[in-house]
Short mmCIF file of C-alpha atoms and ligand atoms in Angstrom, two decimals:
data_model
loop_
_atom_site.label_atom_id
_atom_site.label_comp_id
_atom_site.label_asym_id
_atom_site.label_seq_id
_atom_site.Cartn_x
_atom_site.Cartn_y
_atom_site.Cartn_z
CA MET Y 113 -16.52 19.23 -34.96
CA ASN Y 114 -19.86 19.14 -37.79
CA PRO Y 115 -23.39 18.87 -36.65
CA GLN Y 116 -23.43 14.96 -37.38
CA ASP Y 117 -20.37 14.26 -35.49
CA LYS Y 118 -22.12 16.29 -32.42
CA ARG Y 119 -25.16 14.47 -32.88
CA HIS Y 120 -23.49 11.05 -32.01
CA ARG Y 121 -21.82 12.40 -29.05
CA THR Y 122 -24.60 12.78 -26.64
CA ILE Y 123 -24.13 11.29 -23.03
CA LEU Y 124 -26.59 9.12 -21.53
CA VAL Y 125 -26.73 10.28 -17.60
CA THR Y 126 -28.79 7.68 -15.54
CA GLY Y 127 -29.78 8.70 -12.14
CA GLY Y 128 -28.89 12.34 -13.35
CA ALA Y 129 -31.12 13.61 -11.07
CA GLY Y 130 -29.45 12.27 -8.01
CA TYR Y 131 -26.89 13.74 -5.64
CA ILE Y 132 -23.89 12.56 -7.42
CA GLY Y 133 -25.39 12.58 -11.07
CA SER Y 134 -26.39 16.08 -10.56
CA HIS Y 135 -23.28 17.40 -10.31
CA VAL Y 136 -21.85 15.35 -13.09
CA VAL Y 137 -24.52 16.66 -15.40
CA LEU Y 138 -23.68 20.25 -14.28
CA GLN Y 139 -20.25 20.01 -15.25
CA LEU Y 140 -20.90 18.01 -18.02
CA VAL Y 141 -23.29 21.18 -19.30
CA GLU Y 142 -20.67 23.66 -18.27
CA ALA Y 143 -17.77 21.87 -20.49
CA GLY Y 144 -20.65 22.36 -23.61
CA GLU Y 145 -21.28 18.70 -23.63
CA ARG Y 146 -24.93 17.51 -24.99
CA VAL Y 147 -26.51 15.18 -22.33
CA VAL Y 148 -29.60 13.63 -21.63
CA VAL Y 149 -30.82 12.21 -17.88
CA LEU Y 150 -32.59 9.15 -17.43
CA ASP Y 151 -34.10 8.72 -13.67
CA ASP Y 152 -37.21 7.45 -12.02
CA LEU Y 153 -37.10 10.32 -9.63
CA SER Y 154 -37.34 7.14 -6.45
CA THR Y 155 -34.98 9.61 -4.60
CA GLY Y 156 -33.63 11.92 -7.52
CA PHE Y 157 -35.13 15.55 -7.71
CA ARG Y 158 -36.23 16.81 -11.28
CA GLU Y 159 -35.20 20.47 -9.97
CA ALA Y 160 -31.38 19.46 -9.47
CA VAL Y 161 -31.37 18.01 -13.13
CA ILE Y 162 -29.87 21.65 -14.84
CA GLY Y 163 -29.39 22.41 -18.74
CA ALA Y 164 -30.26 18.96 -19.44
CA GLU Y 165 -33.08 16.97 -20.93
CA LEU Y 166 -34.80 14.98 -18.42
CA VAL Y 167 -36.71 11.24 -19.18
CA VAL Y 168 -38.60 10.08 -16.35
CA GLY Y 169 -38.35 6.46 -16.42
CA ASN Y 170 -35.96 3.04 -14.80
CA VAL Y 171 -32.89 1.98 -16.46
CA GLY Y 172 -34.76 -1.83 -16.16
CA ASP Y 173 -37.32 -0.63 -19.14
CA ARG Y 174 -36.05 -2.08 -22.15
CA ALA Y 175 -37.91 -0.63 -24.46
CA LEU Y 176 -37.58 3.00 -23.06
CA VAL Y 177 -33.80 2.36 -23.10
CA GLU Y 178 -33.74 1.90 -26.65
CA ARG Y 179 -35.54 4.07 -27.36
CA VAL Y 180 -33.05 6.93 -25.39
CA LEU Y 181 -30.33 5.50 -26.70
CA ARG Y 182 -31.18 5.60 -30.51
CA GLU Y 183 -33.57 9.11 -30.56
CA HIS Y 184 -30.66 11.04 -28.83
CA GLY Y 185 -27.33 9.12 -30.42
CA VAL Y 186 -25.54 8.32 -27.37
CA ASP Y 187 -22.49 7.23 -27.79
CA THR Y 188 -21.28 7.08 -23.80
CA VAL Y 189 -22.96 6.26 -20.71
CA MET Y 190 -22.62 7.50 -17.55
CA HIS Y 191 -24.43 4.87 -15.26
CA PHE Y 192 -24.99 6.08 -11.63
CA ALA Y 193 -28.73 5.00 -10.95
CA ALA Y 194 -29.31 2.71 -8.58
CA ARG Y 195 -29.98 2.04 -4.80
CA THR Y 196 -27.37 2.87 -2.42
CA ILE Y 197 -28.47 2.41 1.43
CA VAL Y 198 -26.09 -0.23 3.12
CA PRO Y 199 -28.73 -1.33 5.76
CA GLU Y 200 -31.64 -1.32 3.34
CA SER Y 201 -29.90 -3.47 1.20
CA VAL Y 202 -29.18 -5.92 3.91
CA ALA Y 203 -33.00 -6.12 4.70
CA ASP Y 204 -33.98 -6.14 1.43
CA PRO Y 205 -31.37 -7.86 -1.06
CA LEU Y 206 -33.31 -8.76 -3.68
CA ARG Y 207 -34.35 -5.54 -4.60
CA TYR Y 208 -30.48 -4.14 -4.84
CA TYR Y 209 -29.83 -6.93 -6.83
CA GLY Y 210 -32.98 -6.18 -9.20
CA ASN Y 211 -32.34 -2.59 -9.21
CA ASN Y 212 -28.69 -2.30 -9.39
CA THR Y 213 -27.22 -5.42 -11.02
CA CYS Y 214 -30.40 -6.76 -13.05
CA ALA Y 215 -31.14 -3.06 -14.37
CA THR Y 216 -27.28 -2.98 -14.87
CA ARG Y 217 -27.36 -5.75 -17.07
CA ASN Y 218 -30.09 -4.84 -18.89
CA LEU Y 219 -28.52 -1.26 -19.72
CA LEU Y 220 -25.69 -3.07 -20.76
CA GLU Y 221 -27.54 -5.19 -23.22
CA CYS Y 222 -29.13 -2.10 -25.30
CA CYS Y 223 -25.70 -0.47 -24.80
CA ARG Y 224 -24.28 -3.13 -27.08
CA ASP Y 225 -26.89 -3.21 -29.17
CA ALA Y 226 -27.12 0.21 -29.68
CA GLY Y 227 -22.96 0.56 -30.24
CA VAL Y 228 -22.09 2.70 -27.02
CA ALA Y 229 -18.82 3.18 -27.36
CA GLN Y 230 -17.48 4.08 -23.71
CA ILE Y 231 -19.26 3.73 -20.21
CA VAL Y 232 -18.33 5.22 -17.05
CA PHE Y 233 -19.86 3.41 -14.06
CA SER Y 234 -20.57 4.48 -10.40
CA SER Y 235 -19.28 1.87 -7.96
CA THR Y 236 -18.57 1.70 -4.76
CA ALA Y 237 -15.52 1.19 -2.11
CA ALA Y 238 -18.18 -1.14 -0.44
CA VAL Y 239 -16.41 -3.77 -2.72
CA TYR Y 240 -13.69 -4.15 -0.59
CA GLY Y 241 -15.76 -4.67 2.66
CA ILE Y 242 -13.32 -4.50 5.28
CA PRO Y 243 -9.61 -4.01 4.09
CA ALA Y 244 -6.86 -5.22 5.81
CA GLY Y 245 -4.80 -2.15 7.06
CA GLY Y 246 -7.95 0.40 6.37
CA SER Y 247 -6.70 1.01 3.13
CA ALA Y 248 -7.50 -0.33 -0.38
CA ARG Y 249 -5.64 -0.42 -3.94
CA GLU Y 250 -7.70 -1.49 -6.63
CA ASP Y 251 -6.14 -4.74 -6.54
CA THR Y 252 -6.80 -5.18 -3.15
CA PRO Y 253 -9.21 -8.43 -3.10
CA THR Y 254 -12.82 -7.53 -3.29
CA ALA Y 255 -14.85 -8.90 -0.22
CA PRO Y 256 -17.93 -7.08 -0.36
CA ILE Y 257 -20.11 -7.50 3.22
CA ASN Y 258 -23.35 -6.61 2.36
CA PRO Y 259 -25.72 -6.62 -0.97
CA TYR Y 260 -25.19 -3.03 -1.61
CA GLY Y 261 -21.39 -3.60 -2.42
CA SER Y 262 -22.20 -7.16 -4.00
CA SER Y 263 -24.78 -5.55 -6.61
CA LYS Y 264 -22.24 -2.96 -7.39
CA LEU Y 265 -19.12 -5.52 -7.80
CA MET Y 266 -20.97 -7.72 -10.11
CA SER Y 267 -22.22 -4.80 -12.38
CA GLU Y 268 -18.37 -4.54 -12.50
CA TRP Y 269 -17.89 -7.84 -13.29
CA MET Y 270 -20.42 -7.51 -16.35
CA LEU Y 271 -18.94 -4.24 -17.76
CA ARG Y 272 -15.26 -6.53 -17.63
CA ASP Y 273 -16.79 -9.24 -19.52
CA LEU Y 274 -18.52 -7.15 -22.02
CA ALA Y 275 -15.67 -5.25 -23.08
CA ALA Y 276 -13.86 -8.67 -23.20
CA ALA Y 277 -16.65 -9.40 -25.72
CA ASP Y 278 -15.89 -6.00 -27.96
CA GLY Y 279 -18.59 -4.25 -25.98
CA PRO Y 280 -18.10 -0.82 -24.77
CA ARG Y 281 -15.18 0.25 -23.15
CA TYR Y 282 -15.30 1.77 -19.20
CA VAL Y 283 -14.10 3.51 -16.15
CA ALA Y 284 -15.84 2.03 -13.37
CA LEU Y 285 -15.16 4.68 -10.10
CA ARG Y 286 -15.46 3.24 -6.69
CA TYR Y 287 -16.25 6.33 -4.56
CA PHE Y 288 -15.26 6.48 -1.10
CA ASN Y 289 -17.31 8.57 1.06
CA VAL Y 290 -18.77 11.38 -1.04
CA ALA Y 291 -19.52 14.85 0.98
CA GLY Y 292 -20.01 18.57 0.09
CA CYS Y 293 -22.28 20.25 -2.59
CA ASP Y 294 -22.02 22.44 -5.49
CA PRO Y 295 -19.72 25.15 -4.31
CA GLU Y 296 -21.63 27.79 -6.61
CA GLY Y 297 -24.88 26.33 -4.30
CA ARG Y 298 -26.97 25.50 -7.07
CA ILE Y 299 -27.66 22.05 -6.06
CA GLY Y 300 -26.85 19.71 -2.77
CA GLN Y 301 -27.62 16.65 -1.51
CA SER Y 302 -31.15 16.57 -0.67
CA THR Y 303 -31.76 12.68 0.36
CA LYS Y 304 -34.55 12.55 3.05
CA ASN Y 305 -33.79 10.32 5.65
CA ALA Y 306 -30.07 10.89 5.48
CA THR Y 307 -27.43 8.28 6.78
CA LEU Y 308 -24.16 10.03 5.04
CA LEU Y 309 -22.52 11.33 8.27
CA VAL Y 310 -21.85 14.67 6.83
CA LYS Y 311 -25.02 15.24 5.99
CA VAL Y 312 -26.64 14.40 9.21
CA ALA Y 313 -23.81 16.50 11.03
CA CYS Y 314 -25.20 19.37 9.27
CA GLU Y 315 -28.69 18.56 10.24
CA ALA Y 316 -27.65 17.95 13.62
CA ALA Y 317 -26.06 21.49 13.75
CA LEU Y 318 -29.15 23.12 11.98
CA GLY Y 319 -31.60 21.77 14.65
CA LYS Y 320 -32.88 20.12 12.11
CA ARG Y 321 -32.77 16.65 14.44
CA GLU Y 322 -31.43 16.74 17.97
CA ARG Y 323 -27.87 15.42 17.89
CA LEU Y 324 -25.86 13.17 15.91
CA SER Y 325 -25.01 9.80 17.61
CA ILE Y 326 -20.77 8.70 16.77
CA PHE Y 327 -21.17 4.73 16.07
CA GLY Y 328 -18.22 3.45 18.41
CA THR Y 329 -15.62 5.57 20.12
CA ASP Y 330 -13.30 2.15 20.67
CA TYR Y 331 -11.71 1.61 17.42
CA ASP Y 332 -8.08 1.10 17.27
CA THR Y 333 -8.21 4.22 15.26
CA PRO Y 334 -6.09 7.48 16.85
CA ASP Y 335 -9.26 9.14 18.19
CA GLY Y 336 -11.56 5.53 18.78
CA THR Y 337 -13.89 6.66 16.14
CA GLY Y 338 -14.54 5.37 12.73
CA VAL Y 339 -12.16 6.68 9.91
CA ARG Y 340 -13.29 7.54 5.90
CA ASP Y 341 -11.56 9.34 3.02
CA TYR Y 342 -14.23 11.83 2.44
CA ILE Y 343 -14.15 13.08 -1.24
CA HIS Y 344 -15.85 16.78 -2.26
CA VAL Y 345 -18.54 15.78 -5.06
CA ASP Y 346 -16.94 18.49 -7.05
CA ASP Y 347 -13.97 16.94 -7.37
CA LEU Y 348 -15.75 13.29 -7.76
CA ALA Y 349 -17.95 14.55 -10.64
CA ARG Y 350 -14.35 16.36 -12.24
CA ALA Y 351 -13.30 12.41 -11.98
CA HIS Y 352 -16.04 11.48 -14.19
CA LEU Y 353 -15.35 14.08 -17.17
CA ASP Y 354 -11.41 12.68 -16.84
CA ALA Y 355 -12.84 9.66 -17.65
CA LEU Y 356 -14.62 10.73 -20.72
CA GLU Y 357 -11.58 12.36 -21.88
CA TYR Y 358 -9.49 9.22 -21.39
CA LEU Y 359 -11.76 7.02 -23.04
CA ARG Y 360 -12.56 8.92 -26.22
CA ALA Y 361 -8.84 9.24 -26.14
CA GLY Y 362 -8.56 5.52 -26.55
CA GLY Y 363 -7.83 4.39 -23.03
CA ALA Y 364 -8.34 1.25 -22.40
CA SER Y 365 -10.88 0.11 -19.50
CA SER Y 366 -9.97 0.62 -15.84
CA THR Y 367 -11.17 0.73 -12.43
CA LEU Y 368 -10.19 3.52 -10.28
CA ASN Y 369 -10.42 4.43 -6.48
CA CYS Y 370 -12.27 7.76 -6.19
CA GLY Y 371 -10.56 9.30 -2.63
CA TYR Y 372 -8.29 11.46 -1.61
CA GLY Y 373 -5.91 9.10 -0.27
CA HIS Y 374 -6.08 10.24 3.68
CA GLY Y 375 -8.53 9.78 6.33
CA TYR Y 376 -10.71 11.78 8.98
CA SER Y 377 -12.10 10.60 12.08
CA VAL Y 378 -15.69 10.93 13.04
CA ARG Y 379 -14.41 13.37 15.60
CA GLU Y 380 -12.67 15.66 13.13
CA VAL Y 381 -15.62 15.50 10.59
CA LEU Y 382 -18.08 17.13 13.69
CA GLU Y 383 -15.32 19.77 14.76
CA ALA Y 384 -15.35 20.92 10.65
CA VAL Y 385 -19.09 21.17 10.69
CA GLY Y 386 -18.68 23.03 14.01
CA ARG Y 387 -16.35 25.44 12.71
CA ALA Y 388 -18.44 26.22 9.72
CA HIS Y 389 -21.65 26.73 11.70
CA GLY Y 390 -19.76 28.41 14.32
CA ALA Y 391 -20.96 26.33 17.12
CA PRO Y 392 -20.14 22.68 18.19
CA VAL Y 393 -22.56 19.76 16.97
CA PRO Y 394 -24.65 18.05 19.33
CA PHE Y 395 -23.64 14.57 19.85
CA VAL Y 396 -23.95 11.63 21.83
CA GLU Y 397 -21.81 8.47 22.03
CA GLN Y 398 -23.24 5.18 21.10
CA ALA Y 399 -21.96 1.83 20.46
CA ARG Y 400 -20.46 0.70 16.89
CA ARG Y 401 -23.00 0.15 13.85
CA ALA Y 402 -23.03 -3.37 12.40
CA GLY Y 403 -20.66 -3.39 9.24
CA ASP Y 404 -19.01 -0.40 9.98
CA PRO Y 405 -15.12 -1.12 9.15
CA PRO Y 406 -12.52 0.54 11.54
CA SER Y 407 -11.01 2.63 8.80
CA LEU Y 408 -11.45 2.85 5.44
CA VAL Y 409 -9.27 5.35 3.08
CA ALA Y 410 -8.39 5.12 -1.03
CA VAL Y 411 -4.61 4.72 -1.93
CA SER Y 412 -5.71 6.74 -5.10
CA ASP Y 413 -2.07 6.97 -7.10
CA ARG Y 414 -4.26 4.95 -9.90
CA ILE Y 415 -6.69 7.21 -10.98
CA ARG Y 416 -4.15 10.04 -10.54
CA GLU Y 417 -1.72 8.85 -13.08
CA THR Y 418 -4.32 7.55 -15.51
CA LEU Y 419 -6.49 9.92 -15.74
CA GLY Y 420 -4.28 12.94 -14.57
CA TRP Y 421 -7.07 13.42 -12.18
CA ARG Y 422 -6.13 16.88 -9.43
CA PRO Y 423 -8.47 17.26 -6.83
CA ARG Y 424 -9.45 21.04 -5.92
CA HIS Y 425 -10.99 20.52 -2.57
CA ASP Y 426 -8.88 18.21 -0.80
CA ASP Y 427 -10.24 20.26 2.59
CA LEU Y 428 -12.39 19.05 5.00
CA ASP Y 429 -13.72 22.65 6.08
CA PHE Y 430 -14.35 23.19 2.61
CA ILE Y 431 -16.39 20.08 2.44
CA ALA Y 432 -17.67 20.86 5.82
CA ARG Y 433 -18.88 24.60 4.76
CA THR Y 434 -20.27 23.35 1.32
CA ALA Y 435 -22.30 20.95 2.71
CA LEU Y 436 -23.45 22.83 5.32
CA GLN Y 437 -24.64 25.92 2.99
CA TRP Y 438 -26.51 23.22 0.95
CA GLU Y 439 -28.28 22.72 4.26
CA GLN Y 440 -29.23 26.10 5.21
CA LYS Y 441 -31.08 26.61 1.78
CA LEU Y 442 -32.62 23.69 2.29
CA ALA Y 443 -34.19 24.79 5.70
CA ALA Y 444 -34.94 27.80 4.03
CA VAL Y 445 -37.52 26.29 1.47
CA ARG Y 446 -39.02 23.49 3.30
C1 UD1 D 1608 -20.50 5.60 2.54
C2 UD1 D 1608 -21.50 4.84 1.52
C3 UD1 D 1608 -20.75 3.49 1.22
C4 UD1 D 1608 -19.40 3.08 0.82
C5 UD1 D 1608 -18.44 4.00 1.87
C6 UD1 D 1608 -17.17 4.17 1.60
C7 UD1 D 1608 -23.53 5.23 1.51
C8 UD1 D 1608 -25.15 4.93 2.07
N1 UD1 D 1608 -22.56 4.72 1.82
O1 UD1 D 1608 -20.60 4.24 3.76
O2 UD1 D 1608 -21.60 2.93 -0.02
O3 UD1 D 1608 -18.86 1.81 0.55
O4 UD1 D 1608 -18.96 4.97 2.24
O5 UD1 D 1608 -16.13 4.46 2.12
O6 UD1 D 1608 -23.46 5.91 0.31
N2 UD1 D 1608 -21.34 7.78 11.76
C9 UD1 D 1608 -21.63 8.28 13.00
N3 UD1 D 1608 -22.94 8.48 12.98
C10 UD1 D 1608 -23.93 8.63 12.15
C11 UD1 D 1608 -23.31 8.39 10.69
C12 UD1 D 1608 -21.82 7.82 10.32
O7 UD1 D 1608 -20.98 7.81 13.67
O8 UD1 D 1608 -24.55 9.29 12.19
C13 UD1 D 1608 -19.68 7.35 11.12
C14 UD1 D 1608 -19.88 5.87 10.64
O9 UD1 D 1608 -20.13 4.77 11.31
C15 UD1 D 1608 -18.73 5.79 10.19
C16 UD1 D 1608 -18.58 7.03 9.59
O10 UD1 D 1608 -19.27 7.92 10.20
O11 UD1 D 1608 -17.52 5.50 10.58
C17 UD1 D 1608 -18.80 7.59 7.93
O12 UD1 D 1608 -20.12 6.82 7.53
P1 UD1 D 1608 -21.22 6.95 6.71
O13 UD1 D 1608 -21.39 8.30 6.06
O14 UD1 D 1608 -22.56 6.17 7.01
O15 UD1 D 1608 -20.46 6.46 5.45
P2 UD1 D 1608 -20.21 4.88 5.37
O16 UD1 D 1608 -20.81 3.76 6.07
O17 UD1 D 1608 -18.93 4.80 5.11
#
């Protein structure tokens, strides 16, 4: 590749200081890609960006985005920057439509004007709402039950319509339950006031919180607790690199589920974290949490076929171990 080509192959990662984005940045850098991160550090961490330049700012800042795209010769955008807390989206929907949907519209307009060739978009299984039977294929009707899911679905629609109007080609990845941390322990999930099960379970195991609440034990599932498709963040990050390769090879715009295709219950997750820790996780059983589907599992054939994605860490114990290791590291520094 001559230097001219290289200058036009920079990848802009928005939200690259966050949990998932930072894992993707690390893999891109390790793969020899040139990466620039745009993150306003509202929930991300400066030290999570390893090996790439960090521009501190918001995706909704048009002048800034235009400048970054131009100055870095960006041809690919991976878009993670978003707010992601479901109950917060219910309480403050306009914040979610502003931060997730309107900011994405701004980014897409800048991408179109700058001639960006391809986009990898961070979407969510929340677009399915409560699918019949507890599992979702990409053609399962979308029916989000909270503003977070709606805000992401609207972004998917913009991508679809823009691509149809000769805009950038894209891969939208619908994440199921992302968990675990960099197996080498360099970065992890540092989110404050965490709500996600695996992280909360690790905090409870280490005594950072008194105990974990199991939300609902009367679901129509094998052990009565909610079932989810937990995917290791390292495998999820790899899917983004596979999507990049696919788009560079001229692949058509696609929307793909990111999950392993099988689920675990809350109790099974607690047992795995207990095994990793060597002692049971303290818990209390509580009523169901509003808006939780009983079961949400991916049908993930399409991503395997389209991208050739092959997960390496389809192992709940590995997810629990890497999550716990990171939580121990955080405990040591804070
Ligand atoms: C997460 C994502 C959501 C995505 C979904 C895909 C976030 C904030 N949420 O939501 O966007 O659509 O995965 O499946 O990223 N639980 C407890 N106690 C706790 C925490 C959770 O029992 O303290 C249970 C929940 O009731 C649920 C399961 O654990 O059954 C997973 O919950 P959580 O980790 O919060 O993720 P989701 O709600 O599935």
